[in-house]
Amino acid sequence: MQEQTLANKLELHYYFDDSDNSHTMNAFVRNRCEFELLQIYTELQKELELDVKVETEAFEEGGLIEVWTFLADNAIQITLLLTALSQVISRIPLKKTKLEEKDLKLSIEERKLNLKALKKELKGKEPEQITIQNLNLIIDSNPKIIKHLSNYYKQLYNYPKVKKISTTKLSINKTKVEKPKFIARTEFDKF
């Protein structure tokens, strides 16, 4: 894996209404959103058994752009954590039917066993070898991640100034490592 393709930054971009040329956001809303994302980060670290630190950089203009830098000795761990965090924020949940909910309850024990085996399997893999499906299994089996993600989008849903958000993984020199993942305001209530 080439160094310039490794990501160690996550860009969170809050887009405002076109008529709003400000680059400001209600401090309580932004700080509550940041709190919820940090809780998700903490849970992902526990689930993936990683040791990655996070720092925030000064804001950039363009709606409101926040950049988080992740620090660890192992660049692969950082990339894995960024992939997982970006996946959590940008994956719109599917609406579950009553039958699916019943099936989910029946399979909780099976999921726990699969999750244990998956964690063992993930330890020696490169980030690109870990499928999004496996990350989704980890995400979906952690009620704390789901709760904090719901709280994050509830804050944004109740703050009409934000029309959409995006997440983008960046390299150390802030070059985009992937295309931005967009979540429109119309999707916020699905979380």
PDB file of C-alpha atoms in Angstrom:
ATOM      1  CA  MET A   1       0.000   0.000   0.000  1.00  0.00           C
ATOM      2  CA  GLN A   2       1.491   3.365  -1.012  1.00  0.00           C
ATOM      3  CA  GLU A   3       1.864   5.990   1.675  1.00  0.00           C
ATOM      4  CA  GLN A   4      -0.154   8.659  -0.167  1.00  0.00           C
ATOM      5  CA  THR A   5      -3.181   6.336  -0.353  1.00  0.00           C
ATOM      6  CA  LEU A   6      -3.238   5.784   3.397  1.00  0.00           C
ATOM      7  CA  ALA A   7      -5.815   7.902   5.183  1.00  0.00           C
ATOM      8  CA  ASN A   8      -5.300   9.473   8.575  1.00  0.00           C
ATOM      9  CA  LYS A   9      -7.891  12.263   8.451  1.00  0.00           C
ATOM     10  CA  LEU A  10     -11.658  12.370   8.317  1.00  0.00           C
ATOM     11  CA  GLU A  11     -13.331  15.453   6.909  1.00  0.00           C
ATOM     12  CA  LEU A  12     -16.844  16.206   8.167  1.00  0.00           C
ATOM     13  CA  HIS A  13     -18.550  18.786   5.974  1.00  0.00           C
ATOM     14  CA  TYR A  14     -21.800  20.390   7.129  1.00  0.00           C
ATOM     15  CA  TYR A  15     -23.548  22.005   4.134  1.00  0.00           C
ATOM     16  CA  PHE A  16     -25.878  24.926   4.761  1.00  0.00           C
ATOM     17  CA  ASP A  17     -28.798  26.359   2.820  1.00  0.00           C
ATOM     18  CA  ASP A  18     -27.629  28.067  -0.404  1.00  0.00           C
ATOM     19  CA  SER A  19     -28.964  31.402   0.856  1.00  0.00           C
ATOM     20  CA  ASP A  20     -26.787  31.130   3.988  1.00  0.00           C
ATOM     21  CA  ASN A  21     -23.272  32.289   3.186  1.00  0.00           C
ATOM     22  CA  SER A  22     -22.107  32.019   6.798  1.00  0.00           C
ATOM     23  CA  HIS A  23     -19.597  29.507   7.988  1.00  0.00           C
ATOM     24  CA  THR A  24     -21.044  29.291  11.474  1.00  0.00           C
ATOM     25  CA  MET A  25     -23.022  26.658  13.307  1.00  0.00           C
ATOM     26  CA  ASN A  26     -24.830  26.737  16.632  1.00  0.00           C
ATOM     27  CA  ALA A  27     -22.113  25.790  19.142  1.00  0.00           C
ATOM     28  CA  PHE A  28     -24.402  23.558  21.207  1.00  0.00           C
ATOM     29  CA  VAL A  29     -25.531  21.596  18.152  1.00  0.00           C
ATOM     30  CA  ARG A  30     -21.994  21.214  16.784  1.00  0.00           C
ATOM     31  CA  ASN A  31     -20.541  20.222  20.140  1.00  0.00           C
ATOM     32  CA  ARG A  32     -23.346  17.719  20.769  1.00  0.00           C
ATOM     33  CA  CYS A  33     -22.743  16.239  17.289  1.00  0.00           C
ATOM     34  CA  GLU A  34     -19.019  16.049  17.994  1.00  0.00           C
ATOM     35  CA  PHE A  35     -19.707  14.360  21.350  1.00  0.00           C
ATOM     36  CA  GLU A  36     -21.855  11.693  19.669  1.00  0.00           C
ATOM     37  CA  LEU A  37     -19.229  11.054  16.970  1.00  0.00           C
ATOM     38  CA  LEU A  38     -16.501  10.741  19.610  1.00  0.00           C
ATOM     39  CA  GLN A  39     -18.642   8.185  21.435  1.00  0.00           C
ATOM     40  CA  ILE A  40     -18.969   6.202  18.176  1.00  0.00           C
ATOM     41  CA  TYR A  41     -15.191   6.464  17.682  1.00  0.00           C
ATOM     42  CA  THR A  42     -14.645   5.133  21.230  1.00  0.00           C
ATOM     43  CA  GLU A  43     -16.988   2.184  20.644  1.00  0.00           C
ATOM     44  CA  LEU A  44     -15.364   1.350  17.296  1.00  0.00           C
ATOM     45  CA  GLN A  45     -11.936   1.357  18.941  1.00  0.00           C
ATOM     46  CA  LYS A  46     -13.190  -1.121  21.538  1.00  0.00           C
ATOM     47  CA  GLU A  47     -14.913  -3.316  18.959  1.00  0.00           C
ATOM     48  CA  LEU A  48     -11.942  -3.361  16.580  1.00  0.00           C
ATOM     49  CA  GLU A  49      -9.421  -3.507  19.453  1.00  0.00           C
ATOM     50  CA  LEU A  50      -7.394  -0.561  18.122  1.00  0.00           C
ATOM     51  CA  ASP A  51      -5.291   2.096  19.815  1.00  0.00           C
ATOM     52  CA  VAL A  52      -5.736   5.240  17.718  1.00  0.00           C
ATOM     53  CA  LYS A  53      -5.773   8.801  19.081  1.00  0.00           C
ATOM     54  CA  VAL A  54      -7.817  11.603  17.540  1.00  0.00           C
ATOM     55  CA  GLU A  55      -7.187  15.352  17.251  1.00  0.00           C
ATOM     56  CA  THR A  56      -9.302  18.038  15.662  1.00  0.00           C
ATOM     57  CA  GLU A  57      -8.001  20.738  13.323  1.00  0.00           C
ATOM     58  CA  ALA A  58      -9.131  24.320  12.847  1.00  0.00           C
ATOM     59  CA  PHE A  59     -12.309  24.773  10.848  1.00  0.00           C
ATOM     60  CA  GLU A  60     -12.279  25.455   7.133  1.00  0.00           C
ATOM     61  CA  GLU A  61     -14.817  27.494   5.200  1.00  0.00           C
ATOM     62  CA  GLY A  62     -17.412  26.037   2.856  1.00  0.00           C
ATOM     63  CA  GLY A  63     -20.478  25.550   5.007  1.00  0.00           C
ATOM     64  CA  LEU A  64     -18.559  24.235   7.978  1.00  0.00           C
ATOM     65  CA  ILE A  65     -15.742  21.746   7.463  1.00  0.00           C
ATOM     66  CA  GLU A  66     -14.200  19.991  10.411  1.00  0.00           C
ATOM     67  CA  VAL A  67     -11.113  17.774  10.026  1.00  0.00           C
ATOM     68  CA  TRP A  68     -10.164  15.100  12.526  1.00  0.00           C
ATOM     69  CA  THR A  69      -6.624  13.693  12.451  1.00  0.00           C
ATOM     70  CA  PHE A  70      -6.053  10.171  13.740  1.00  0.00           C
ATOM     71  CA  LEU A  71      -2.706   9.206  15.254  1.00  0.00           C
ATOM     72  CA  ALA A  72      -1.225   5.746  15.847  1.00  0.00           C
ATOM     73  CA  ASP A  73       1.983   3.889  15.119  1.00  0.00           C
ATOM     74  CA  ASN A  74       0.100   1.598  12.752  1.00  0.00           C
ATOM     75  CA  ALA A  75      -1.275   3.345   9.627  1.00  0.00           C
ATOM     76  CA  ILE A  76      -3.340   0.272   8.802  1.00  0.00           C
ATOM     77  CA  GLN A  77      -5.226   0.577  12.097  1.00  0.00           C
ATOM     78  CA  ILE A  78      -5.977   4.222  11.343  1.00  0.00           C
ATOM     79  CA  THR A  79      -7.299   3.382   7.876  1.00  0.00           C
ATOM     80  CA  LEU A  80      -9.490   0.632   9.309  1.00  0.00           C
ATOM     81  CA  LEU A  81     -10.908   2.951  11.959  1.00  0.00           C
ATOM     82  CA  LEU A  82     -11.555   5.711   9.389  1.00  0.00           C
ATOM     83  CA  THR A  83     -13.293   3.263   7.073  1.00  0.00           C
ATOM     84  CA  ALA A  84     -15.481   2.043   9.931  1.00  0.00           C
ATOM     85  CA  LEU A  85     -16.283   5.555  11.173  1.00  0.00           C
ATOM     86  CA  SER A  86     -17.111   6.787   7.678  1.00  0.00           C
ATOM     87  CA  GLN A  87     -19.293   3.703   7.150  1.00  0.00           C
ATOM     88  CA  VAL A  88     -21.185   4.297  10.401  1.00  0.00           C
ATOM     89  CA  ILE A  89     -21.911   7.937   9.579  1.00  0.00           C
ATOM     90  CA  SER A  90     -22.903   7.479   5.943  1.00  0.00           C
ATOM     91  CA  ARG A  91     -24.784   4.156   5.811  1.00  0.00           C
ATOM     92  CA  ILE A  92     -28.517   4.783   5.818  1.00  0.00           C
ATOM     93  CA  PRO A  93     -30.277   2.145   7.938  1.00  0.00           C
ATOM     94  CA  LEU A  94     -32.842  -0.093   6.321  1.00  0.00           C
ATOM     95  CA  LYS A  95     -36.349   0.042   7.715  1.00  0.00           C
ATOM     96  CA  LYS A  96     -37.067  -3.272   9.459  1.00  0.00           C
ATOM     97  CA  THR A  97     -40.323  -5.178   9.228  1.00  0.00           C
ATOM     98  CA  LYS A  98     -41.775  -6.950  12.287  1.00  0.00           C
ATOM     99  CA  LEU A  99     -40.640 -10.316  10.869  1.00  0.00           C
ATOM    100  CA  GLU A 100     -37.086  -8.991  10.432  1.00  0.00           C
ATOM    101  CA  GLU A 101     -37.117  -7.643  13.997  1.00  0.00           C
ATOM    102  CA  LYS A 102     -38.213 -11.055  15.326  1.00  0.00           C
ATOM    103  CA  ASP A 103     -35.546 -12.757  13.227  1.00  0.00           C
ATOM    104  CA  LEU A 104     -32.975 -10.292  14.558  1.00  0.00           C
ATOM    105  CA  LYS A 105     -33.856 -11.150  18.160  1.00  0.00           C
ATOM    106  CA  LEU A 106     -33.545 -14.856  17.411  1.00  0.00           C
ATOM    107  CA  SER A 107     -30.145 -14.409  15.813  1.00  0.00           C
ATOM    108  CA  ILE A 108     -28.524 -12.235  18.504  1.00  0.00           C
ATOM    109  CA  GLU A 109     -26.638 -15.156  20.044  1.00  0.00           C
ATOM    110  CA  GLU A 110     -25.540 -16.362  16.619  1.00  0.00           C
ATOM    111  CA  ARG A 111     -24.378 -12.829  15.767  1.00  0.00           C
ATOM    112  CA  LYS A 112     -22.371 -12.627  18.994  1.00  0.00           C
ATOM    113  CA  LEU A 113     -20.578 -15.851  18.114  1.00  0.00           C
ATOM    114  CA  ASN A 114     -19.970 -14.679  14.536  1.00  0.00           C
ATOM    115  CA  LEU A 115     -18.709 -11.354  15.828  1.00  0.00           C
ATOM    116  CA  LYS A 116     -16.184 -13.049  18.136  1.00  0.00           C
ATOM    117  CA  ALA A 117     -14.879 -15.145  15.236  1.00  0.00           C
ATOM    118  CA  LEU A 118     -14.823 -12.109  12.950  1.00  0.00           C
ATOM    119  CA  LYS A 119     -12.759 -10.056  15.414  1.00  0.00           C
ATOM    120  CA  LYS A 120     -10.169 -12.825  15.596  1.00  0.00           C
ATOM    121  CA  GLU A 121     -10.082 -13.005  11.802  1.00  0.00           C
ATOM    122  CA  LEU A 122      -9.712  -9.215  11.404  1.00  0.00           C
ATOM    123  CA  LYS A 123      -6.631  -8.928  13.613  1.00  0.00           C
ATOM    124  CA  GLY A 124      -4.133  -9.879  10.888  1.00  0.00           C
ATOM    125  CA  LYS A 125      -5.852  -8.378   7.862  1.00  0.00           C
ATOM    126  CA  GLU A 126      -5.108  -5.269   5.835  1.00  0.00           C
ATOM    127  CA  PRO A 127      -7.982  -2.719   5.780  1.00  0.00           C
ATOM    128  CA  GLU A 128      -8.801  -3.450   2.136  1.00  0.00           C
ATOM    129  CA  GLN A 129      -9.285  -7.137   3.022  1.00  0.00           C
ATOM    130  CA  ILE A 130     -11.983  -6.293   5.553  1.00  0.00           C
ATOM    131  CA  THR A 131     -15.313  -6.155   3.805  1.00  0.00           C
ATOM    132  CA  ILE A 132     -17.913  -3.477   4.390  1.00  0.00           C
ATOM    133  CA  GLN A 133     -20.304  -6.326   5.210  1.00  0.00           C
ATOM    134  CA  ASN A 134     -18.052  -7.352   8.121  1.00  0.00           C
ATOM    135  CA  LEU A 135     -17.857  -3.756   9.342  1.00  0.00           C
ATOM    136  CA  ASN A 136     -21.637  -3.489   9.103  1.00  0.00           C
ATOM    137  CA  LEU A 137     -21.975  -6.612  11.259  1.00  0.00           C
ATOM    138  CA  ILE A 138     -19.769  -5.006  13.919  1.00  0.00           C
ATOM    139  CA  ILE A 139     -21.672  -1.720  13.687  1.00  0.00           C
ATOM    140  CA  ASP A 140     -25.126  -3.308  13.771  1.00  0.00           C
ATOM    141  CA  SER A 141     -24.312  -5.496  16.767  1.00  0.00           C
ATOM    142  CA  ASN A 142     -23.293  -2.610  18.991  1.00  0.00           C
ATOM    143  CA  PRO A 143     -26.336  -0.835  20.466  1.00  0.00           C
ATOM    144  CA  LYS A 144     -24.157   2.024  21.752  1.00  0.00           C
ATOM    145  CA  ILE A 145     -22.967   2.851  18.223  1.00  0.00           C
ATOM    146  CA  ILE A 146     -26.545   2.782  16.953  1.00  0.00           C
ATOM    147  CA  LYS A 147     -27.747   4.993  19.836  1.00  0.00           C
ATOM    148  CA  HIS A 148     -24.995   7.594  19.394  1.00  0.00           C
ATOM    149  CA  LEU A 149     -25.510   7.658  15.627  1.00  0.00           C
ATOM    150  CA  SER A 150     -29.221   8.234  16.172  1.00  0.00           C
ATOM    151  CA  ASN A 151     -28.446  11.057  18.621  1.00  0.00           C
ATOM    152  CA  TYR A 152     -26.034  12.610  16.104  1.00  0.00           C
ATOM    153  CA  TYR A 153     -28.636  12.727  13.344  1.00  0.00           C
ATOM    154  CA  LYS A 154     -31.355  13.862  15.749  1.00  0.00           C
ATOM    155  CA  GLN A 155     -29.252  16.950  16.513  1.00  0.00           C
ATOM    156  CA  LEU A 156     -28.857  17.663  12.803  1.00  0.00           C
ATOM    157  CA  TYR A 157     -32.522  16.931  12.054  1.00  0.00           C
ATOM    158  CA  ASN A 158     -33.591  19.494  14.656  1.00  0.00           C
ATOM    159  CA  TYR A 159     -31.192  22.098  13.223  1.00  0.00           C
ATOM    160  CA  PRO A 160     -32.667  23.175   9.861  1.00  0.00           C
ATOM    161  CA  LYS A 161     -29.587  25.156   8.794  1.00  0.00           C
ATOM    162  CA  VAL A 162     -27.755  21.907   7.869  1.00  0.00           C
ATOM    163  CA  LYS A 163     -29.036  20.674   4.490  1.00  0.00           C
ATOM    164  CA  LYS A 164     -26.630  17.743   4.080  1.00  0.00           C
ATOM    165  CA  ILE A 165     -23.346  16.404   5.374  1.00  0.00           C
ATOM    166  CA  SER A 166     -20.470  14.510   3.842  1.00  0.00           C
ATOM    167  CA  THR A 167     -17.563  12.466   5.112  1.00  0.00           C
ATOM    168  CA  THR A 168     -14.300  12.068   3.240  1.00  0.00           C
ATOM    169  CA  LYS A 169     -11.167  10.158   4.143  1.00  0.00           C
ATOM    170  CA  LEU A 170      -8.030  12.270   3.580  1.00  0.00           C
ATOM    171  CA  SER A 171      -4.310  11.542   3.470  1.00  0.00           C
ATOM    172  CA  ILE A 172      -1.778  13.261   5.713  1.00  0.00           C
ATOM    173  CA  ASN A 173      -1.504  16.170   3.207  1.00  0.00           C
ATOM    174  CA  LYS A 174      -5.337  16.448   2.988  1.00  0.00           C
ATOM    175  CA  THR A 175      -5.621  14.787  -0.421  1.00  0.00           C
ATOM    176  CA  LYS A 176      -8.911  12.921  -0.849  1.00  0.00           C
ATOM    177  CA  VAL A 177      -8.409   9.166  -0.565  1.00  0.00           C
ATOM    178  CA  GLU A 178     -12.024   8.433  -1.511  1.00  0.00           C
ATOM    179  CA  LYS A 179     -15.005  10.260  -2.942  1.00  0.00           C
ATOM    180  CA  PRO A 180     -17.136  12.070  -0.356  1.00  0.00           C
ATOM    181  CA  LYS A 181     -20.109  10.158   1.046  1.00  0.00           C
ATOM    182  CA  PHE A 182     -23.164  12.429   1.172  1.00  0.00           C
ATOM    183  CA  ILE A 183     -26.162  12.197   3.486  1.00  0.00           C
ATOM    184  CA  ALA A 184     -29.045  14.507   2.585  1.00  0.00           C
ATOM    185  CA  ARG A 185     -31.288  16.132   5.184  1.00  0.00           C
ATOM    186  CA  THR A 186     -34.185  13.981   3.904  1.00  0.00           C
ATOM    187  CA  GLU A 187     -32.254  10.925   5.168  1.00  0.00           C
ATOM    188  CA  PHE A 188     -31.493  12.248   8.691  1.00  0.00           C
ATOM    189  CA  ASP A 189     -34.706  10.896  10.231  1.00  0.00           C
ATOM    190  CA  LYS A 190     -33.888   7.348   9.023  1.00  0.00           C
ATOM    191  CA  PHE A 191     -31.114   7.094  11.567  1.00  0.00           C
TER     192      PHE A 191
END
